[in-house]
Amino acid sequence: MNIQMQQQLERKLLSSEKKRILILISIFLFAIGYRAIDVFFFQMDEEAGRIQSFSTAWLFPFSLILFELFSLFYINKRLRKKSTGLPVVMQYLNTTLEICLPSLIMSVVAIQYPALMVLRSPVLNIYFFFIILSTLRLNFWLSFYCGFLAALSCTLMS
C-alpha cells in the first residue's frame, strides 16, 4: 500500500474514532437528561433515592463523558495536525479504561448495597454499547479484547 493511501486510511480511522466518541457522549448525555427528568419530576421512595445517590447515578456518566471529551480533544488535535492515526497502545488503553470504569462503578455499588443485584440491573447493558462501538475502530483484535475484558469483568463481579 502506498504512503498516500495509508495516510488516507489513518485519517478515516481517526474520523471513525471521532464518530464513536460522539456517539458515546450522546448516549451518556441522554442518560443524564433522563436521570434528571426522573429525579426532578417524579417522586421516589427513600430506598430508590439512596440507590440513585450521586456516587451511583451521576458519577459514572459524568466521569465517562469527561474521559470521552478528553479523548475527543486528543483526536481533534491529531486531525488538525494531519498526523497519523492513533497508536495501537493508545487504542488498547482507551478500551481498557472504557471497560474498567463501568466495572469499578458497579463494584462500588455492589459493596455499598449488597442486597442490590448489580448484575441483574440494566447498567450491565452498557458493555454492549462499548463492544458494538469498538467495531468502528476496524480492528478485530481490539474488538475481541473489548469483549474479553467485559466478560472478564462480569465474571469477576459474580
PDB file of C-alpha atoms in Angstrom:
ATOM      1  CA  MET A   1       0.000   0.000   0.000  1.00  0.00           C
ATOM      2  CA  ASN A   2       1.472   3.326  -0.927  1.00  0.00           C
ATOM      3  CA  ILE A   3       2.060   6.069   1.593  1.00  0.00           C
ATOM      4  CA  GLN A   4      -0.762   8.329   0.416  1.00  0.00           C
ATOM      5  CA  MET A   5      -3.369   5.574   0.715  1.00  0.00           C
ATOM      6  CA  GLN A   6      -2.043   4.672   4.155  1.00  0.00           C
ATOM      7  CA  GLN A   7      -2.381   8.278   5.318  1.00  0.00           C
ATOM      8  CA  GLN A   8      -5.932   8.498   3.955  1.00  0.00           C
ATOM      9  CA  LEU A   9      -6.852   5.278   5.737  1.00  0.00           C
ATOM     10  CA  GLU A  10      -5.427   6.549   9.012  1.00  0.00           C
ATOM     11  CA  ARG A  11      -7.345   9.833   8.680  1.00  0.00           C
ATOM     12  CA  LYS A  12     -10.559   7.890   8.034  1.00  0.00           C
ATOM     13  CA  LEU A  13      -9.853   5.764  11.106  1.00  0.00           C
ATOM     14  CA  LEU A  14      -9.402   8.935  13.169  1.00  0.00           C
ATOM     15  CA  SER A  15     -12.681  10.230  11.761  1.00  0.00           C
ATOM     16  CA  SER A  16     -14.375   6.934  12.654  1.00  0.00           C
ATOM     17  CA  GLU A  17     -12.958   7.141  16.180  1.00  0.00           C
ATOM     18  CA  LYS A  18     -14.334  10.664  16.467  1.00  0.00           C
ATOM     19  CA  LYS A  19     -17.807   9.410  15.475  1.00  0.00           C
ATOM     20  CA  ARG A  20     -17.560   6.607  18.031  1.00  0.00           C
ATOM     21  CA  ILE A  21     -16.696   9.065  20.778  1.00  0.00           C
ATOM     22  CA  LEU A  22     -19.518  11.423  19.786  1.00  0.00           C
ATOM     23  CA  ILE A  23     -21.993   8.539  19.879  1.00  0.00           C
ATOM     24  CA  LEU A  24     -20.828   7.564  23.371  1.00  0.00           C
ATOM     25  CA  ILE A  25     -21.046  11.157  24.600  1.00  0.00           C
ATOM     26  CA  SER A  26     -24.573  11.427  23.159  1.00  0.00           C
ATOM     27  CA  ILE A  27     -25.672   8.210  24.862  1.00  0.00           C
ATOM     28  CA  PHE A  28     -24.420   9.363  28.251  1.00  0.00           C
ATOM     29  CA  LEU A  29     -25.825  12.877  27.860  1.00  0.00           C
ATOM     30  CA  PHE A  30     -29.193  11.277  27.117  1.00  0.00           C
ATOM     31  CA  ALA A  31     -28.799   9.098  30.225  1.00  0.00           C
ATOM     32  CA  ILE A  32     -28.033  12.157  32.354  1.00  0.00           C
ATOM     33  CA  GLY A  33     -31.023  14.010  30.909  1.00  0.00           C
ATOM     34  CA  TYR A  34     -33.286  11.043  31.532  1.00  0.00           C
ATOM     35  CA  ARG A  35     -31.989  10.719  35.084  1.00  0.00           C
ATOM     36  CA  ALA A  36     -32.512  14.453  35.724  1.00  0.00           C
ATOM     37  CA  ILE A  37     -36.106  14.290  34.480  1.00  0.00           C
ATOM     38  CA  ASP A  38     -36.727  11.192  36.578  1.00  0.00           C
ATOM     39  CA  VAL A  39     -35.298  12.780  39.732  1.00  0.00           C
ATOM     40  CA  PHE A  40     -36.889  16.216  39.443  1.00  0.00           C
ATOM     41  CA  PHE A  41     -40.325  15.362  38.075  1.00  0.00           C
ATOM     42  CA  PHE A  42     -41.193  12.001  39.606  1.00  0.00           C
ATOM     43  CA  GLN A  43     -41.432  11.130  43.281  1.00  0.00           C
ATOM     44  CA  MET A  44     -39.080   8.405  44.502  1.00  0.00           C
ATOM     45  CA  ASP A  45     -39.297   6.399  47.663  1.00  0.00           C
ATOM     46  CA  GLU A  46     -36.459   6.653  50.184  1.00  0.00           C
ATOM     47  CA  GLU A  47     -34.710   3.418  49.201  1.00  0.00           C
ATOM     48  CA  ALA A  48     -34.659   4.333  45.500  1.00  0.00           C
ATOM     49  CA  GLY A  49     -33.299   7.753  46.460  1.00  0.00           C
ATOM     50  CA  ARG A  50     -30.404   6.175  48.337  1.00  0.00           C
ATOM     51  CA  ILE A  51     -29.587   3.786  45.499  1.00  0.00           C
ATOM     52  CA  GLN A  52     -29.665   6.619  42.981  1.00  0.00           C
ATOM     53  CA  SER A  53     -27.366   8.772  45.038  1.00  0.00           C
ATOM     54  CA  PHE A  54     -24.654  10.917  43.482  1.00  0.00           C
ATOM     55  CA  SER A  55     -21.991   8.229  43.581  1.00  0.00           C
ATOM     56  CA  THR A  56     -24.109   5.623  41.841  1.00  0.00           C
ATOM     57  CA  ALA A  57     -26.296   7.506  39.399  1.00  0.00           C
ATOM     58  CA  TRP A  58     -24.336  10.605  38.479  1.00  0.00           C
ATOM     59  CA  LEU A  59     -20.638   9.861  38.955  1.00  0.00           C
ATOM     60  CA  PHE A  60     -20.356   7.230  36.245  1.00  0.00           C
ATOM     61  CA  PRO A  61     -21.934   9.162  33.344  1.00  0.00           C
ATOM     62  CA  PHE A  62     -20.121  12.383  34.242  1.00  0.00           C
ATOM     63  CA  SER A  63     -16.746  10.691  34.603  1.00  0.00           C
ATOM     64  CA  LEU A  64     -17.191   8.811  31.339  1.00  0.00           C
ATOM     65  CA  ILE A  65     -18.245  11.952  29.485  1.00  0.00           C
ATOM     66  CA  LEU A  66     -15.206  13.742  30.861  1.00  0.00           C
ATOM     67  CA  PHE A  67     -12.934  10.913  29.723  1.00  0.00           C
ATOM     68  CA  GLU A  68     -14.540  10.852  26.265  1.00  0.00           C
ATOM     69  CA  LEU A  69     -14.263  14.636  25.931  1.00  0.00           C
ATOM     70  CA  PHE A  70     -10.555  14.349  26.682  1.00  0.00           C
ATOM     71  CA  SER A  71     -10.293  11.629  24.015  1.00  0.00           C
ATOM     72  CA  LEU A  72     -12.235  13.792  21.561  1.00  0.00           C
ATOM     73  CA  PHE A  73      -9.885  16.713  22.202  1.00  0.00           C
ATOM     74  CA  TYR A  74      -6.913  14.433  21.519  1.00  0.00           C
ATOM     75  CA  ILE A  75      -8.476  13.105  18.271  1.00  0.00           C
ATOM     76  CA  ASN A  76      -9.330  16.610  17.040  1.00  0.00           C
ATOM     77  CA  LYS A  77      -5.779  17.733  17.783  1.00  0.00           C
ATOM     78  CA  ARG A  78      -4.401  14.854  15.707  1.00  0.00           C
ATOM     79  CA  LEU A  79      -6.847  15.597  12.876  1.00  0.00           C
ATOM     80  CA  ARG A  80      -5.862  19.274  12.789  1.00  0.00           C
ATOM     81  CA  LYS A  81      -2.178  18.431  12.683  1.00  0.00           C
ATOM     82  CA  LYS A  82      -2.885  15.907   9.911  1.00  0.00           C
ATOM     83  CA  SER A  83      -0.876  13.372  11.844  1.00  0.00           C
ATOM     84  CA  THR A  84      -1.152   9.631  11.531  1.00  0.00           C
ATOM     85  CA  GLY A  85      -3.772   7.512  13.250  1.00  0.00           C
ATOM     86  CA  LEU A  86      -3.893   6.647  16.916  1.00  0.00           C
ATOM     87  CA  PRO A  87      -1.111   4.457  18.227  1.00  0.00           C
ATOM     88  CA  VAL A  88      -2.290   0.904  18.934  1.00  0.00           C
ATOM     89  CA  VAL A  89      -1.218   1.213  22.570  1.00  0.00           C
ATOM     90  CA  MET A  90      -3.477   4.255  22.994  1.00  0.00           C
ATOM     91  CA  GLN A  91      -6.408   2.346  21.491  1.00  0.00           C
ATOM     92  CA  TYR A  92      -5.935  -0.559  23.902  1.00  0.00           C
ATOM     93  CA  LEU A  93      -5.539   1.820  26.831  1.00  0.00           C
ATOM     94  CA  ASN A  94      -8.731   3.643  25.833  1.00  0.00           C
ATOM     95  CA  THR A  95     -10.614   0.342  25.575  1.00  0.00           C
ATOM     96  CA  THR A  96      -9.309  -0.805  28.947  1.00  0.00           C
ATOM     97  CA  LEU A  97     -10.394   2.412  30.650  1.00  0.00           C
ATOM     98  CA  GLU A  98     -13.811   2.380  28.968  1.00  0.00           C
ATOM     99  CA  ILE A  99     -14.492  -1.165  30.176  1.00  0.00           C
ATOM    100  CA  CYS A 100     -12.891  -0.914  33.618  1.00  0.00           C
ATOM    101  CA  LEU A 101     -14.669   2.309  34.584  1.00  0.00           C
ATOM    102  CA  PRO A 102     -18.187   0.772  34.495  1.00  0.00           C
ATOM    103  CA  SER A 103     -16.826  -2.313  36.261  1.00  0.00           C
ATOM    104  CA  LEU A 104     -15.353  -0.149  39.004  1.00  0.00           C
ATOM    105  CA  ILE A 105     -18.587   1.801  39.476  1.00  0.00           C
ATOM    106  CA  MET A 106     -20.654  -1.408  39.572  1.00  0.00           C
ATOM    107  CA  SER A 107     -18.328  -2.964  42.137  1.00  0.00           C
ATOM    108  CA  VAL A 108     -18.591   0.177  44.320  1.00  0.00           C
ATOM    109  CA  VAL A 109     -22.391  -0.012  44.095  1.00  0.00           C
ATOM    110  CA  ALA A 110     -22.321  -3.727  44.941  1.00  0.00           C
ATOM    111  CA  ILE A 111     -20.187  -3.006  48.021  1.00  0.00           C
ATOM    112  CA  GLN A 112     -22.435  -0.125  49.175  1.00  0.00           C
ATOM    113  CA  TYR A 113     -25.676  -2.033  48.557  1.00  0.00           C
ATOM    114  CA  PRO A 114     -25.068  -5.786  48.917  1.00  0.00           C
ATOM    115  CA  ALA A 115     -28.766  -6.607  48.574  1.00  0.00           C
ATOM    116  CA  LEU A 116     -28.902  -4.868  45.202  1.00  0.00           C
ATOM    117  CA  MET A 117     -28.278  -7.286  42.365  1.00  0.00           C
ATOM    118  CA  VAL A 118     -25.951  -5.230  40.186  1.00  0.00           C
ATOM    119  CA  LEU A 119     -25.552  -7.970  37.593  1.00  0.00           C
ATOM    120  CA  ARG A 120     -29.327  -8.038  37.090  1.00  0.00           C
ATOM    121  CA  SER A 121     -29.605  -4.290  36.657  1.00  0.00           C
ATOM    122  CA  PRO A 122     -29.830  -2.509  33.297  1.00  0.00           C
ATOM    123  CA  VAL A 123     -26.447  -0.895  33.973  1.00  0.00           C
ATOM    124  CA  LEU A 124     -24.839  -4.103  32.784  1.00  0.00           C
ATOM    125  CA  ASN A 125     -26.089  -3.364  29.260  1.00  0.00           C
ATOM    126  CA  ILE A 126     -23.548  -0.551  28.949  1.00  0.00           C
ATOM    127  CA  TYR A 127     -20.949  -3.143  27.964  1.00  0.00           C
ATOM    128  CA  PHE A 128     -22.902  -3.860  24.785  1.00  0.00           C
ATOM    129  CA  PHE A 129     -22.551  -0.249  23.662  1.00  0.00           C
ATOM    130  CA  PHE A 130     -18.795  -0.346  24.175  1.00  0.00           C
ATOM    131  CA  ILE A 131     -18.410  -3.692  22.386  1.00  0.00           C
ATOM    132  CA  ILE A 132     -20.600  -2.690  19.432  1.00  0.00           C
ATOM    133  CA  LEU A 133     -18.940   0.700  19.060  1.00  0.00           C
ATOM    134  CA  SER A 134     -15.487  -0.890  19.233  1.00  0.00           C
ATOM    135  CA  THR A 135     -16.123  -2.237  15.728  1.00  0.00           C
ATOM    136  CA  LEU A 136     -15.866   1.339  14.409  1.00  0.00           C
ATOM    137  CA  ARG A 137     -12.143   1.094  15.073  1.00  0.00           C
ATOM    138  CA  LEU A 138     -11.903  -1.544  12.311  1.00  0.00           C
ATOM    139  CA  ASN A 139      -9.559  -3.711  14.346  1.00  0.00           C
ATOM    140  CA  PHE A 140     -10.765  -7.242  15.081  1.00  0.00           C
ATOM    141  CA  TRP A 141      -8.317  -7.820  17.930  1.00  0.00           C
ATOM    142  CA  LEU A 142      -9.299  -4.598  19.627  1.00  0.00           C
ATOM    143  CA  SER A 143     -12.991  -5.578  19.477  1.00  0.00           C
ATOM    144  CA  PHE A 144     -12.113  -9.052  20.715  1.00  0.00           C
ATOM    145  CA  TYR A 145     -10.110  -7.541  23.578  1.00  0.00           C
ATOM    146  CA  CYS A 146     -13.051  -5.273  24.443  1.00  0.00           C
ATOM    147  CA  GLY A 147     -15.461  -8.232  24.580  1.00  0.00           C
ATOM    148  CA  PHE A 148     -12.997 -10.368  26.520  1.00  0.00           C
ATOM    149  CA  LEU A 149     -12.395  -7.616  29.076  1.00  0.00           C
ATOM    150  CA  ALA A 150     -16.155  -7.061  29.508  1.00  0.00           C
ATOM    151  CA  ALA A 151     -16.725 -10.799  30.004  1.00  0.00           C
ATOM    152  CA  LEU A 152     -13.855 -10.976  32.468  1.00  0.00           C
ATOM    153  CA  SER A 153     -15.236  -8.011  34.417  1.00  0.00           C
ATOM    154  CA  CYS A 154     -18.690  -9.562  34.635  1.00  0.00           C
ATOM    155  CA  THR A 155     -17.232 -12.904  35.679  1.00  0.00           C
ATOM    156  CA  LEU A 156     -15.139 -11.322  38.427  1.00  0.00           C
ATOM    157  CA  MET A 157     -18.150  -9.415  39.766  1.00  0.00           C
ATOM    158  CA  SER A 158     -20.360 -12.504  40.002  1.00  0.00           C
TER     159      SER A 158
END
